[in-house]
PDB file of C-alpha atoms in Angstrom:
ATOM      1  CA  GLN N  23       3.821  -4.588  18.179  1.00 92.00           C
ATOM      2  CA  LEU N  24       5.318  -4.047  15.163  1.00 96.00           C
ATOM      3  CA  GLN N  25       6.373  -0.524  14.541  1.00 97.00           C
ATOM      4  CA  LEU N  26       8.296   0.926  11.418  1.00 98.00           C
ATOM      5  CA  GLN N  27       9.525   4.822  10.983  1.00 98.00           C
ATOM      6  CA  GLU N  28      11.036   6.601   8.166  1.00 98.00           C
ATOM      7  CA  SER N  29      13.506   8.933   8.320  1.00 97.00           C
ATOM      8  CA  GLY N  30      15.093  11.193   6.002  1.00 95.00           C
ATOM      9  CA  PRO N  31      15.366  15.005   4.587  1.00 94.00           C
ATOM     10  CA  GLY N  32      12.479  16.914   3.296  1.00 93.00           C
ATOM     11  CA  LEU N  33      13.488  18.332   0.529  1.00 97.00           C
ATOM     12  CA  VAL N  34      15.786  17.267  -2.105  1.00 97.00           C
ATOM     13  CA  LYS N  35      16.937  19.468  -5.239  1.00 97.00           C
ATOM     14  CA  PRO N  36      16.525  18.518  -8.481  1.00 97.00           C
ATOM     15  CA  SER N  37      18.838  15.618  -9.961  1.00 96.00           C
ATOM     16  CA  GLU N  38      19.783  15.103  -6.567  1.00 96.00           C
ATOM     17  CA  THR N  39      19.727  11.161  -5.167  1.00 96.00           C
ATOM     18  CA  LEU N  40      17.090  10.817  -2.343  1.00 96.00           C
ATOM     19  CA  SER N  41      18.029   8.249   0.716  1.00 97.00           C
ATOM     20  CA  LEU N  42      15.121   7.277   3.126  1.00 98.00           C
ATOM     21  CA  THR N  43      15.680   4.518   5.927  1.00 98.00           C
ATOM     22  CA  CYS N  44      13.304   2.157   7.456  1.00 98.00           C
ATOM     23  CA  THR N  45      13.784   1.136  10.865  1.00 98.00           C
ATOM     24  CA  VAL N  46      11.540  -1.476  12.103  1.00 98.00           C
ATOM     25  CA  SER N  47      10.770  -2.251  15.794  1.00 97.00           C
ATOM     26  CA  GLY N  48       8.886  -4.787  17.408  1.00 96.00           C
ATOM     27  CA  GLY N  49      10.164  -7.450  15.068  1.00 95.00           C
ATOM     28  CA  SER N  50      12.641  -9.026  13.082  1.00 96.00           C
ATOM     29  CA  ILE N  51      13.187  -7.637   9.739  1.00 96.00           C
ATOM     30  CA  SER N  52      14.737 -11.414   9.180  1.00 95.00           C
ATOM     31  CA  SER N  53      10.528 -13.004   9.993  1.00 92.00           C
ATOM     32  CA  ARG N  54       9.375 -14.976   7.199  1.00 88.00           C
ATOM     33  CA  PRO N  55       7.233 -14.484   5.641  1.00 90.00           C
ATOM     34  CA  TYR N  56       7.795 -11.340   5.611  1.00 94.00           C
ATOM     35  CA  TYR N  57       8.943  -8.787   2.490  1.00 95.00           C
ATOM     36  CA  TRP N  58       9.639  -4.878   3.398  1.00 97.00           C
ATOM     37  CA  ALA N  59       8.455  -2.558   0.710  1.00 97.00           C
ATOM     38  CA  TRP N  60       8.390   0.948   0.112  1.00 98.00           C
ATOM     39  CA  ILE N  61       5.374   2.708  -1.760  1.00 98.00           C
ATOM     40  CA  ARG N  62       5.124   6.191  -2.447  1.00 97.00           C
ATOM     41  CA  GLN N  63       1.806   8.330  -2.656  1.00 97.00           C
ATOM     42  CA  PRO N  64       1.861  11.449  -4.265  1.00 96.00           C
ATOM     43  CA  PRO N  65      -0.459  14.101  -2.812  1.00 95.00           C
ATOM     44  CA  GLY N  66      -3.878  13.703  -3.672  1.00 93.00           C
ATOM     45  CA  LYS N  67      -3.320  10.046  -5.409  1.00 94.00           C
ATOM     46  CA  GLY N  68      -3.309   7.018  -4.740  1.00 95.00           C
ATOM     47  CA  PRO N  69      -0.447   4.975  -3.431  1.00 97.00           C
ATOM     48  CA  GLU N  70       2.425   3.511  -5.541  1.00 96.00           C
ATOM     49  CA  TRP N  71       4.392   0.697  -4.906  1.00 95.00           C
ATOM     50  CA  ILE N  72       7.936   1.216  -5.730  1.00 95.00           C
ATOM     51  CA  GLY N  73       9.829  -2.126  -5.019  1.00 95.00           C
ATOM     52  CA  THR N  74       9.815  -4.921  -2.287  1.00 95.00           C
ATOM     53  CA  VAL N  75      13.428  -6.426   0.035  1.00 96.00           C
ATOM     54  CA  TYR N  76      13.325  -9.429   1.424  1.00 95.00           C
ATOM     55  CA  PHE N  77      15.962 -10.244   4.540  1.00 96.00           C
ATOM     56  CA  THR N  78      18.202 -11.770   2.285  1.00 95.00           C
ATOM     57  CA  GLY N  79      18.770  -9.272  -0.174  1.00 95.00           C
ATOM     58  CA  SER N  80      17.070  -9.921  -3.162  1.00 93.00           C
ATOM     59  CA  THR N  81      14.643  -7.083  -4.710  1.00 93.00           C
ATOM     60  CA  TYR N  82      12.025  -6.579  -7.260  1.00 90.00           C
ATOM     61  CA  PHE N  83      10.421  -3.290  -8.418  1.00 91.00           C
ATOM     62  CA  LYS N  84       7.735  -1.647 -10.717  1.00 90.00           C
ATOM     63  CA  SER N  85       9.149  -1.570 -13.909  1.00 86.00           C
ATOM     64  CA  SER N  86       8.988   1.434 -15.192  1.00 84.00           C
ATOM     65  CA  LEU N  87      10.650   2.851 -11.868  1.00 83.00           C
ATOM     66  CA  ARG N  88      13.578   0.004 -11.469  1.00 82.00           C
ATOM     67  CA  SER N  89      16.145   2.143 -13.635  1.00 87.00           C
ATOM     68  CA  ARG N  90      16.262   4.738 -10.543  1.00 91.00           C
ATOM     69  CA  PHE N  91      15.517   2.993  -7.601  1.00 93.00           C
ATOM     70  CA  THR N  92      17.889   1.285  -5.161  1.00 95.00           C
ATOM     71  CA  ILE N  93      16.932  -1.294  -1.893  1.00 97.00           C
ATOM     72  CA  SER N  94      18.509  -2.723   0.393  1.00 97.00           C
ATOM     73  CA  VAL N  95      18.575  -3.756   3.566  1.00 97.00           C
ATOM     74  CA  ASP N  96      20.995  -4.086   7.116  1.00 97.00           C
ATOM     75  CA  THR N  97      19.447  -6.821   9.214  1.00 96.00           C
ATOM     76  CA  SER N  98      21.903  -5.763  11.927  1.00 97.00           C
ATOM     77  CA  LYS N  99      20.361  -2.638  12.025  1.00 97.00           C
ATOM     78  CA  ASN N 100      16.461  -4.003  11.498  1.00 97.00           C
ATOM     79  CA  GLN N 101      16.523  -1.225   8.615  1.00 98.00           C
ATOM     80  CA  PHE N 102      16.087  -1.172   5.261  1.00 98.00           C
ATOM     81  CA  ALA N 103      16.564   1.643   3.111  1.00 98.00           C
ATOM     82  CA  LEU N 104      15.481   3.118  -0.802  1.00 98.00           C
ATOM     83  CA  LYS N 105      17.708   4.813  -2.933  1.00 97.00           C
ATOM     84  CA  LEU N 106      16.272   7.778  -5.714  1.00 95.00           C
ATOM     85  CA  SER N 107      18.589   8.675  -8.099  1.00 93.00           C
ATOM     86  CA  SER N 108      17.885  11.987 -10.396  1.00 94.00           C
ATOM     87  CA  VAL N 109      14.953  13.191  -8.297  1.00 95.00           C
ATOM     88  CA  THR N 110      12.452  15.743 -10.177  1.00 96.00           C
ATOM     89  CA  ALA N 111       9.303  17.455  -8.943  1.00 96.00           C
ATOM     90  CA  ALA N 112       7.426  14.401 -10.150  1.00 96.00           C
ATOM     91  CA  ASP N 113       9.224  12.267  -7.223  1.00 96.00           C
ATOM     92  CA  THR N 114       7.402  14.307  -4.519  1.00 98.00           C
ATOM     93  CA  ALA N 115       5.716  12.348  -2.556  1.00 98.00           C
ATOM     94  CA  THR N 116       5.053  11.172   0.696  1.00 98.00           C
ATOM     95  CA  TYR N 117       7.178   7.879   1.183  1.00 98.00           C
ATOM     96  CA  TYR N 118       5.808   4.695   3.097  1.00 98.00           C
ATOM     97  CA  CYS N 119       7.404   1.956   4.274  1.00 98.00           C
ATOM     98  CA  ALA N 120       5.546  -1.107   4.554  1.00 98.00           C
ATOM     99  CA  ARG N 121       5.695  -5.009   5.956  1.00 97.00           C
ATOM    100  CA  GLN N 122       4.181  -7.106   2.982  1.00 95.00           C
ATOM    101  CA  VAL N 123       2.723 -10.614   3.512  1.00 92.00           C
ATOM    102  CA  GLY N 124       3.854 -13.282   1.187  1.00 84.00           C
ATOM    103  CA  GLY N 125       2.893 -15.956  -0.294  1.00 76.00           C
ATOM    104  CA  TYR N 126      -0.596 -15.346  -1.187  1.00 76.00           C
ATOM    105  CA  VAL N 127      -1.090 -13.792  -5.195  1.00 75.00           C
ATOM    106  CA  PRO N 128      -0.408 -11.222  -4.630  1.00 87.00           C
ATOM    107  CA  ASP N 129       1.505 -10.042  -1.196  1.00 90.00           C
ATOM    108  CA  TYR N 130       0.068  -7.705   0.384  1.00 95.00           C
ATOM    109  CA  PHE N 131       0.978  -4.992   2.990  1.00 97.00           C
ATOM    110  CA  ASP N 132      -0.249  -5.301   6.955  1.00 95.00           C
ATOM    111  CA  SER N 133       1.447  -2.495   8.789  1.00 97.00           C
ATOM    112  CA  TRP N 134       2.797   0.876   7.401  1.00 98.00           C
ATOM    113  CA  GLY N 135       5.174   3.283   8.380  1.00 98.00           C
ATOM    114  CA  GLN N 136       3.457   6.982   9.435  1.00 97.00           C
ATOM    115  CA  GLY N 137       5.198   8.178   5.643  1.00 98.00           C
ATOM    116  CA  THR N 138       7.537  11.037   5.516  1.00 98.00           C
ATOM    117  CA  LEU N 139       6.629  13.797   3.049  1.00 98.00           C
ATOM    118  CA  VAL N 140       9.672  14.418   0.354  1.00 98.00           C
ATOM    119  CA  THR N 141       9.380  17.265  -1.819  1.00 97.00           C
ATOM    120  CA  VAL N 142      11.862  18.543  -4.283  1.00 97.00           C
ATOM    121  CA  SER N 143      12.459  21.617  -4.684  1.00 96.00           C
ATOM    122  CA  SER N 144      15.474  23.566  -5.932  1.00 95.00           C
TER     123      SER N 144
ATOM    124  CA  SER J  27       0.012  -0.977 -17.953  1.00 85.00           C
ATOM    125  CA  TYR J  28      -2.486  -2.693 -15.320  1.00 90.00           C
ATOM    126  CA  GLU J  29      -5.275  -0.683 -13.867  1.00 93.00           C
ATOM    127  CA  LEU J  30      -7.988  -0.959 -11.061  1.00 96.00           C
ATOM    128  CA  THR J  31     -11.087   1.141 -11.647  1.00 97.00           C
ATOM    129  CA  GLN J  32     -12.643   2.278  -8.546  1.00 98.00           C
ATOM    130  CA  PRO J  33     -15.081   4.951  -8.667  1.00 98.00           C
ATOM    131  CA  PRO J  34     -14.276   8.631  -7.440  1.00 97.00           C
ATOM    132  CA  SER J  35     -16.431   8.439  -5.074  1.00 97.00           C
ATOM    133  CA  VAL J  36     -19.123   7.237  -2.900  1.00 98.00           C
ATOM    134  CA  SER J  37     -22.066   8.816  -0.630  1.00 98.00           C
ATOM    135  CA  VAL J  38     -24.218   7.482   2.187  1.00 97.00           C
ATOM    136  CA  SER J  39     -25.948   8.608   5.480  1.00 97.00           C
ATOM    137  CA  PRO J  40     -25.261   7.497   8.520  1.00 97.00           C
ATOM    138  CA  GLY J  41     -26.607   3.369   9.326  1.00 97.00           C
ATOM    139  CA  GLN J  42     -26.865   3.000   4.990  1.00 97.00           C
ATOM    140  CA  THR J  43     -24.397   0.824   3.744  1.00 98.00           C
ATOM    141  CA  ALA J  44     -22.280   1.857   1.103  1.00 98.00           C
ATOM    142  CA  ARG J  45     -20.968  -0.191  -1.783  1.00 98.00           C
ATOM    143  CA  ILE J  46     -16.967   0.519  -3.404  1.00 98.00           C
ATOM    144  CA  THR J  47     -16.338  -1.640  -5.787  1.00 98.00           C
ATOM    145  CA  CYS J  48     -13.465  -2.131  -7.787  1.00 98.00           C
ATOM    146  CA  SER J  49     -12.627  -3.855 -11.336  1.00 98.00           C
ATOM    147  CA  GLY J  50      -9.864  -5.474 -13.296  1.00 96.00           C
ATOM    148  CA  ASP J  51      -9.323  -8.114 -15.661  1.00 96.00           C
ATOM    149  CA  ALA J  52      -7.314 -10.511 -14.038  1.00 94.00           C
ATOM    150  CA  LEU J  53      -9.124  -9.948 -10.786  1.00 95.00           C
ATOM    151  CA  PRO J  54     -10.956 -13.294 -11.428  1.00 94.00           C
ATOM    152  CA  LYS J  55      -7.193 -14.814 -11.098  1.00 91.00           C
ATOM    153  CA  LYS J  56      -5.620 -12.821  -7.695  1.00 93.00           C
ATOM    154  CA  TYR J  57      -6.484 -11.572  -4.596  1.00 94.00           C
ATOM    155  CA  SER J  58      -7.627  -8.323  -3.673  1.00 96.00           C
ATOM    156  CA  TYR J  59      -7.589  -6.150  -0.704  1.00 97.00           C
ATOM    157  CA  TRP J  60      -8.761  -2.874   0.665  1.00 98.00           C
ATOM    158  CA  TYR J  61      -7.319   0.041   2.878  1.00 98.00           C
ATOM    159  CA  GLN J  62      -8.849   2.329   4.418  1.00 98.00           C
ATOM    160  CA  GLN J  63      -7.286   6.373   4.255  1.00 98.00           C
ATOM    161  CA  LYS J  64      -7.962   8.788   6.809  1.00 98.00           C
ATOM    162  CA  PRO J  65      -6.632  12.264   6.218  1.00 96.00           C
ATOM    163  CA  GLY J  66      -2.590  12.332   7.366  1.00 94.00           C
ATOM    164  CA  GLN J  67      -2.699   8.962   8.524  1.00 97.00           C
ATOM    165  CA  ALA J  68      -0.973   5.710   6.317  1.00 98.00           C
ATOM    166  CA  PRO J  69      -2.958   3.661   4.729  1.00 98.00           C
ATOM    167  CA  LEU J  70      -5.250   0.712   7.192  1.00 98.00           C
ATOM    168  CA  LEU J  71      -5.694  -3.055   5.727  1.00 98.00           C
ATOM    169  CA  VAL J  72      -9.502  -3.720   6.363  1.00 98.00           C
ATOM    170  CA  ILE J  73     -10.197  -6.734   3.878  1.00 98.00           C
ATOM    171  CA  TYR J  74      -7.431  -9.108   2.665  1.00 96.00           C
ATOM    172  CA  LYS J  75      -7.618 -12.106   0.591  1.00 95.00           C
ATOM    173  CA  ASP J  76     -10.953 -10.831  -1.146  1.00 96.00           C
ATOM    174  CA  LYS J  77     -13.129 -11.220   2.428  1.00 97.00           C
ATOM    175  CA  GLU J  78     -10.916 -11.743   5.239  1.00 97.00           C
ATOM    176  CA  ARG J  79     -11.035  -8.547   8.125  1.00 98.00           C
ATOM    177  CA  PRO J  80      -7.831  -8.136  10.165  1.00 96.00           C
ATOM    178  CA  SER J  81      -8.068  -8.469  13.949  1.00 96.00           C
ATOM    179  CA  GLY J  82      -9.620  -4.734  15.319  1.00 96.00           C
ATOM    180  CA  ILE J  83     -11.347  -4.175  12.151  1.00 98.00           C
ATOM    181  CA  PRO J  84     -15.121  -4.087  13.267  1.00 97.00           C
ATOM    182  CA  GLU J  85     -17.370  -6.383  11.483  1.00 97.00           C
ATOM    183  CA  ARG J  86     -19.171  -3.776   9.372  1.00 98.00           C
ATOM    184  CA  PHE J  87     -16.643  -3.945   6.649  1.00 98.00           C
ATOM    185  CA  SER J  88     -16.867  -7.097   4.272  1.00 98.00           C
ATOM    186  CA  GLY J  89     -15.143  -7.931   1.138  1.00 98.00           C
ATOM    187  CA  SER J  90     -16.674  -9.833  -1.851  1.00 97.00           C
ATOM    188  CA  SER J  91     -15.947 -11.143  -5.692  1.00 96.00           C
ATOM    189  CA  SER J  92     -17.687 -11.833  -8.636  1.00 95.00           C
ATOM    190  CA  GLY J  93     -15.643 -12.103 -11.823  1.00 95.00           C
ATOM    191  CA  THR J  94     -13.634  -9.007 -12.982  1.00 97.00           C
ATOM    192  CA  ILE J  95     -15.521  -6.747 -10.072  1.00 98.00           C
ATOM    193  CA  VAL J  96     -14.695  -6.996  -6.174  1.00 98.00           C
ATOM    194  CA  THR J  97     -16.370  -5.052  -4.070  1.00 98.00           C
ATOM    195  CA  LEU J  98     -15.922  -3.375  -0.445  1.00 98.00           C
ATOM    196  CA  THR J  99     -19.347  -2.918   1.820  1.00 98.00           C
ATOM    197  CA  ILE J 100     -20.001  -1.134   4.282  1.00 98.00           C
ATOM    198  CA  SER J 101     -23.030  -1.918   6.359  1.00 98.00           C
ATOM    199  CA  GLY J 102     -24.009   0.833   8.821  1.00 97.00           C
ATOM    200  CA  VAL J 103     -21.888   3.080   7.768  1.00 98.00           C
ATOM    201  CA  GLN J 104     -20.525   5.332  10.797  1.00 97.00           C
ATOM    202  CA  ALA J 105     -19.071   9.227  10.548  1.00 97.00           C
ATOM    203  CA  GLU J 106     -15.667   7.370  11.677  1.00 97.00           C
ATOM    204  CA  ASP J 107     -15.764   5.417   7.981  1.00 98.00           C
ATOM    205  CA  GLU J 108     -15.837   8.620   6.256  1.00 98.00           C
ATOM    206  CA  ALA J 109     -12.185   8.309   4.212  1.00 98.00           C
ATOM    207  CA  ASP J 110     -10.477   7.263   1.385  1.00 98.00           C
ATOM    208  CA  TYR J 111     -10.516   3.557   0.180  1.00 98.00           C
ATOM    209  CA  TYR J 112      -7.750   1.794  -1.973  1.00 98.00           C
ATOM    210  CA  CYS J 113      -8.349  -1.366  -3.570  1.00 98.00           C
ATOM    211  CA  GLN J 114      -4.992  -3.725  -4.952  1.00 97.00           C
ATOM    212  CA  SER J 115      -4.300  -6.666  -6.055  1.00 96.00           C
ATOM    213  CA  ALA J 116      -1.217  -7.651  -8.946  1.00 92.00           C
ATOM    214  CA  ASP J 117      -1.221  -7.438 -13.142  1.00 89.00           C
ATOM    215  CA  PHE J 118      -1.731 -10.980 -15.079  1.00 89.00           C
ATOM    216  CA  ASN J 119       2.035 -12.012 -14.397  1.00 87.00           C
ATOM    217  CA  ASN J 120       1.992 -10.745 -10.535  1.00 84.00           C
ATOM    218  CA  THR J 121       5.090  -8.896 -11.366  1.00 84.00           C
ATOM    219  CA  SER J 122       3.916  -6.142 -10.038  1.00 89.00           C
ATOM    220  CA  VAL J 123       1.451  -4.654  -7.027  1.00 93.00           C
ATOM    221  CA  VAL J 124      -1.435  -2.129  -8.251  1.00 95.00           C
ATOM    222  CA  PHE J 125      -3.349  -0.116  -6.485  1.00 97.00           C
ATOM    223  CA  GLY J 126      -6.407   1.420  -7.904  1.00 97.00           C
ATOM    224  CA  GLY J 127      -7.331   5.291  -7.832  1.00 96.00           C
ATOM    225  CA  GLY J 128      -8.980   5.410  -4.977  1.00 97.00           C
ATOM    226  CA  THR J 129     -12.940   6.078  -3.858  1.00 98.00           C
ATOM    227  CA  LYS J 130     -13.616   8.925  -1.554  1.00 98.00           C
ATOM    228  CA  LEU J 131     -16.682   7.728   0.745  1.00 98.00           C
ATOM    229  CA  SER J 132     -18.616  10.852   2.458  1.00 98.00           C
ATOM    230  CA  VAL J 133     -20.531  10.612   5.236  1.00 97.00           C
ATOM    231  CA  LEU J 134     -24.036  12.678   4.726  1.00 92.00           C
TER     232      LEU J 134
END
């Protein structure tokens, strides 16, 4: 059974860089037709898709977030990662990693990690 | 930016039918998906490709589509169905995944 697990700091100071890692188990991150996504959910609000990476390393992002986010993949560790620079309080949210099923218009998310709450505060 | 619109809340009694709508101008040309989220948990896919149910999702969950509105129907609602429900699709150019604002289903 596929499992995804986010890891990273729960507290980040304003203007610093947030780094999160998602470890995939029970399946290969190189499997087709799957992509790997980061999604965040501010407290009391709906989910917001951030961006997606393919096992080849190609990425695409929500246009309004593209400038501050980086997503990378490490197939040898079966992991993918998210970096967010210059965080502010508006970036406080639960961050989820998810498996994205490709080939549809649009793709969808069939397996999610449990999520990790990231708070931006000094 | 493109938006999917859902009612903030829907209330039903146990055993009744709950219908949750999601509207968006691009929906006639896109698949829609539905997720259930209970407090403290990650979203769970309950409907994909407008009307398909993933393995393990009860038959009382169904989806339909008509023009710019898609609907999640839960027949014979049970107390355990109380949750937030989110629709998901994409913008016209398929460049951005979009989630609806969510609907809180209350089982009275």
